[in-house]
Amino acid sequence: MISLLSGHTLLVFVGIPALVIAVVTLLVFASSIARGPRYRPGLSWWAPPVWINGPATTKPDPANLPELPAGSTPTATAARGVARSTGGASASW
Amino acid sequence: MPAGDAFTHDQLLDIERAVRHAEAASGLHFSVYVGGADSETRPFAVELLNELPDPDRSVLVYVDPAGRRLEIVTGATAKRQLSDHSAGLAALAMQTSFAAGDLTGGLVTGVQQLGDHAHQAPLLHANEPHQQ
């Protein structure tokens, strides 16, 4: 009788609270699990490069890109497929 | 950090939609690159722009999440439509979202803003007159 009572007591006072805690935890983290990993500034970047609307479907490897001639930062020659001069903006966070 | 792709399928669709919208509004080619650079970010972004089919009429948005750098590069023709000041305003909007960890939101907002700034109103006087 005592063992039956203690088993029932355990179920009510430990099992049910644990179940409730598990459900609430799942509800809290469900959205972030569904979204996948999130970018956190300051921590290392984990993903391979993505180029949206780039040339064909290739993704360039930074190591394989041709090097710029020394001292020719924003301006370049007017050869085919090369921007003559560039504008734009920069920012950091 | 767990391994995986930078964006989910839905996030990629959102960014691509913003790119198409910007292209339709401006007539320019828009491209977005997210990844690291081995060298300085600006020369690397210019190299990426030169990889595009028509760099003079292109706008490249380069984001280095690890280095926390953003570069907007406009080609020779594109910069007549999209001034450096307008690009700076879009960069500011993106910067705010990126600092909060929202890469997708920042890219969508920024590309939309770039497209809106580069929007060219139709020249009605240059159009063909209506046939009576």
XYZ file of C-alpha atoms in Angstrom:
225
model
C 0.000 0.000 0.000
C 2.813 2.321 0.939
C 4.758 1.543 -2.231
C 1.641 2.043 -4.392
C 0.978 5.375 -2.705
C 4.548 6.552 -3.209
C 4.432 5.555 -6.885
C 1.218 7.508 -7.376
C 2.649 10.430 -5.432
C 5.764 10.420 -7.626
C 3.623 10.442 -10.748
C 1.563 13.399 -9.546
C 4.307 15.514 -8.004
C 7.222 14.689 -10.334
C 5.853 13.192 -13.550
C 3.195 15.792 -14.302
C 5.399 18.847 -13.516
C 8.168 17.341 -15.646
C 5.721 16.860 -18.490
C 4.477 20.436 -18.161
C 8.055 21.757 -18.125
C 8.918 19.700 -21.223
C 5.880 21.003 -23.126
C 6.580 24.645 -22.217
C 10.255 24.275 -23.182
C 9.291 22.759 -26.515
C 6.836 25.579 -27.191
C 9.452 28.212 -26.363
C 12.153 26.744 -28.609
C 9.898 25.428 -31.388
C 10.093 28.597 -33.471
C 13.891 28.866 -33.297
C 14.285 25.141 -34.084
C 12.052 25.589 -37.126
C 14.010 28.675 -38.288
C 17.360 26.926 -38.063
C 20.671 28.439 -36.949
C 20.639 32.185 -36.517
C 23.369 34.686 -37.285
C 24.899 36.148 -34.162
C 27.193 39.138 -34.717
C 30.603 38.637 -33.207
C 30.541 34.854 -33.379
C 32.166 32.867 -36.153
C 30.354 32.440 -39.469
C 29.630 28.813 -40.261
C 28.061 28.704 -43.726
C 29.610 28.446 -47.210
C 29.379 31.540 -49.463
C 26.044 32.251 -51.139
C 25.790 34.277 -54.336
C 22.234 35.238 -55.223
C 21.695 36.260 -58.846
C 25.381 35.832 -59.544
C 27.036 34.764 -62.804
C 25.455 31.467 -63.919
C 25.340 29.150 -60.901
C 28.971 29.177 -59.891
C 30.060 30.321 -56.485
C 33.566 31.780 -56.541
C 36.234 30.607 -54.196
C 37.985 33.681 -52.757
C 41.334 31.933 -53.254
C 40.740 31.464 -56.990
C 39.663 34.985 -57.893
C 42.138 36.973 -59.990
C 44.130 39.463 -58.000
C 43.762 43.184 -58.572
C 46.833 44.999 -59.813
C 48.496 47.018 -57.089
C 47.070 50.499 -56.560
C 43.927 50.040 -58.638
C 41.285 49.931 -55.968
C 37.980 51.270 -57.272
C 38.969 52.045 -60.830
C 39.973 49.457 -63.347
C 40.649 49.199 -67.049
C 37.835 49.429 -69.551
C 38.308 45.910 -70.803
C 35.353 43.684 -71.663
C 33.311 42.722 -68.610
C 35.230 44.956 -66.222
C 33.586 47.919 -64.521
C 35.295 51.159 -65.600
C 34.691 52.888 -62.291
C 32.634 52.015 -59.291
C 30.616 53.781 -56.653
C 28.610 52.633 -53.666
C 28.929 52.628 -49.923
C 30.485 50.696 -47.064
C 29.408 49.949 -43.526
C 30.367 47.785 -40.584
C 28.514 46.696 -37.479
C 28.007 27.348 -34.366
C 26.253 24.476 -36.097
C 27.159 23.682 -39.689
C 24.619 24.368 -42.423
C 23.488 26.810 -45.069
C 23.386 30.514 -44.424
C 19.717 30.827 -45.354
C 16.672 28.613 -45.354
C 14.794 28.028 -48.590
C 12.127 30.582 -47.635
C 14.730 33.171 -46.716
C 16.462 32.702 -50.075
C 13.118 33.138 -51.828
C 12.510 36.379 -49.926
C 15.900 37.768 -50.946
C 15.472 36.656 -54.560
C 12.034 38.302 -54.662
C 13.537 41.561 -53.405
C 16.280 41.317 -56.045
C 13.745 40.761 -58.847
C 11.647 43.663 -57.579
C 14.686 45.956 -57.519
C 15.675 44.890 -61.022
C 12.164 45.494 -62.346
C 12.020 48.946 -60.734
C 15.448 50.122 -61.847
C 16.377 48.169 -64.955
C 19.752 47.398 -63.349
C 21.205 44.011 -62.487
C 21.259 43.292 -58.745
C 23.355 40.627 -57.090
C 23.884 39.649 -53.440
C 26.950 37.827 -52.131
C 27.176 36.595 -48.533
C 30.477 35.103 -47.464
C 33.979 35.803 -46.265
C 36.827 37.528 -48.075
C 40.463 36.540 -47.913
C 41.637 40.063 -48.610
C 40.186 43.521 -48.031
C 36.437 43.550 -48.536
C 36.192 46.453 -51.000
C 38.620 45.090 -53.637
C 37.052 41.672 -53.218
C 33.575 43.127 -53.762
C 34.793 44.949 -56.888
C 36.204 41.657 -58.191
C 32.820 40.050 -57.617
C 31.125 42.875 -59.518
C 33.508 42.294 -62.430
C 32.480 38.629 -62.481
C 28.924 39.645 -63.375
C 27.810 39.635 -67.033
C 27.388 43.435 -67.286
C 29.324 45.035 -64.428
C 28.703 48.619 -65.551
C 24.943 48.183 -65.173
C 25.143 46.081 -62.010
C 24.788 46.649 -58.292
C 26.513 44.190 -55.978
C 25.666 43.903 -52.300
C 28.486 42.153 -50.482
C 28.055 41.021 -46.864
C 30.840 39.520 -44.781
C 29.055 38.212 -41.663
C 32.265 37.095 -39.958
C 34.101 40.349 -40.577
C 30.888 42.329 -40.018
C 31.467 44.333 -43.197
C 29.015 45.486 -45.827
C 29.923 46.782 -49.272
C 27.559 48.115 -51.915
C 29.327 48.398 -55.268
C 27.727 50.111 -58.238
C 29.034 49.931 -61.798
C 29.852 52.975 -63.940
C 26.353 53.260 -65.441
C 24.543 52.082 -62.323
C 26.083 54.777 -60.161
C 24.417 57.455 -62.308
C 21.061 55.998 -61.299
C 22.031 55.078 -57.762
C 24.072 57.789 -56.075
C 26.584 57.049 -53.347
C 24.351 58.957 -50.951
C 21.393 56.669 -51.711
C 23.621 53.623 -51.377
C 24.764 54.955 -48.012
C 21.197 55.265 -46.786
C 20.471 51.668 -47.795
C 23.708 50.568 -46.137
C 22.584 52.251 -42.933
C 19.264 50.368 -42.981
C 21.049 47.073 -43.595
C 23.634 47.780 -40.931
C 20.915 48.197 -38.300
C 19.318 44.844 -39.130
C 22.646 43.016 -39.348
C 23.696 44.327 -35.944
C 20.513 42.790 -34.544
C 21.339 39.444 -36.185
C 18.736 39.696 -38.934
C 20.661 39.011 -42.149
C 17.625 38.202 -44.280
C 15.571 41.161 -43.122
C 18.488 43.508 -43.677
C 19.150 42.221 -47.182
C 15.487 42.355 -48.193
C 15.034 45.873 -46.844
C 18.317 47.116 -48.257
C 17.859 45.677 -51.748
C 14.295 47.020 -51.895
C 15.562 50.428 -50.865
C 18.338 50.336 -53.470
C 15.802 49.400 -56.148
C 13.482 52.200 -55.088
C 16.289 54.761 -55.106
C 17.447 53.601 -58.547
C 13.892 53.639 -59.873
C 13.587 55.574 -63.097
C 10.306 57.247 -63.875
C 9.162 56.607 -67.453
C 9.817 59.510 -69.822
C 6.344 60.120 -71.139
C 7.425 62.699 -73.717
C 9.858 60.168 -75.192
C 7.228 57.464 -75.588
C 5.517 56.678 -78.832
C 2.359 58.803 -79.252
C -0.895 56.915 -78.941
C -2.399 55.839 -82.223
C -5.766 57.505 -82.850
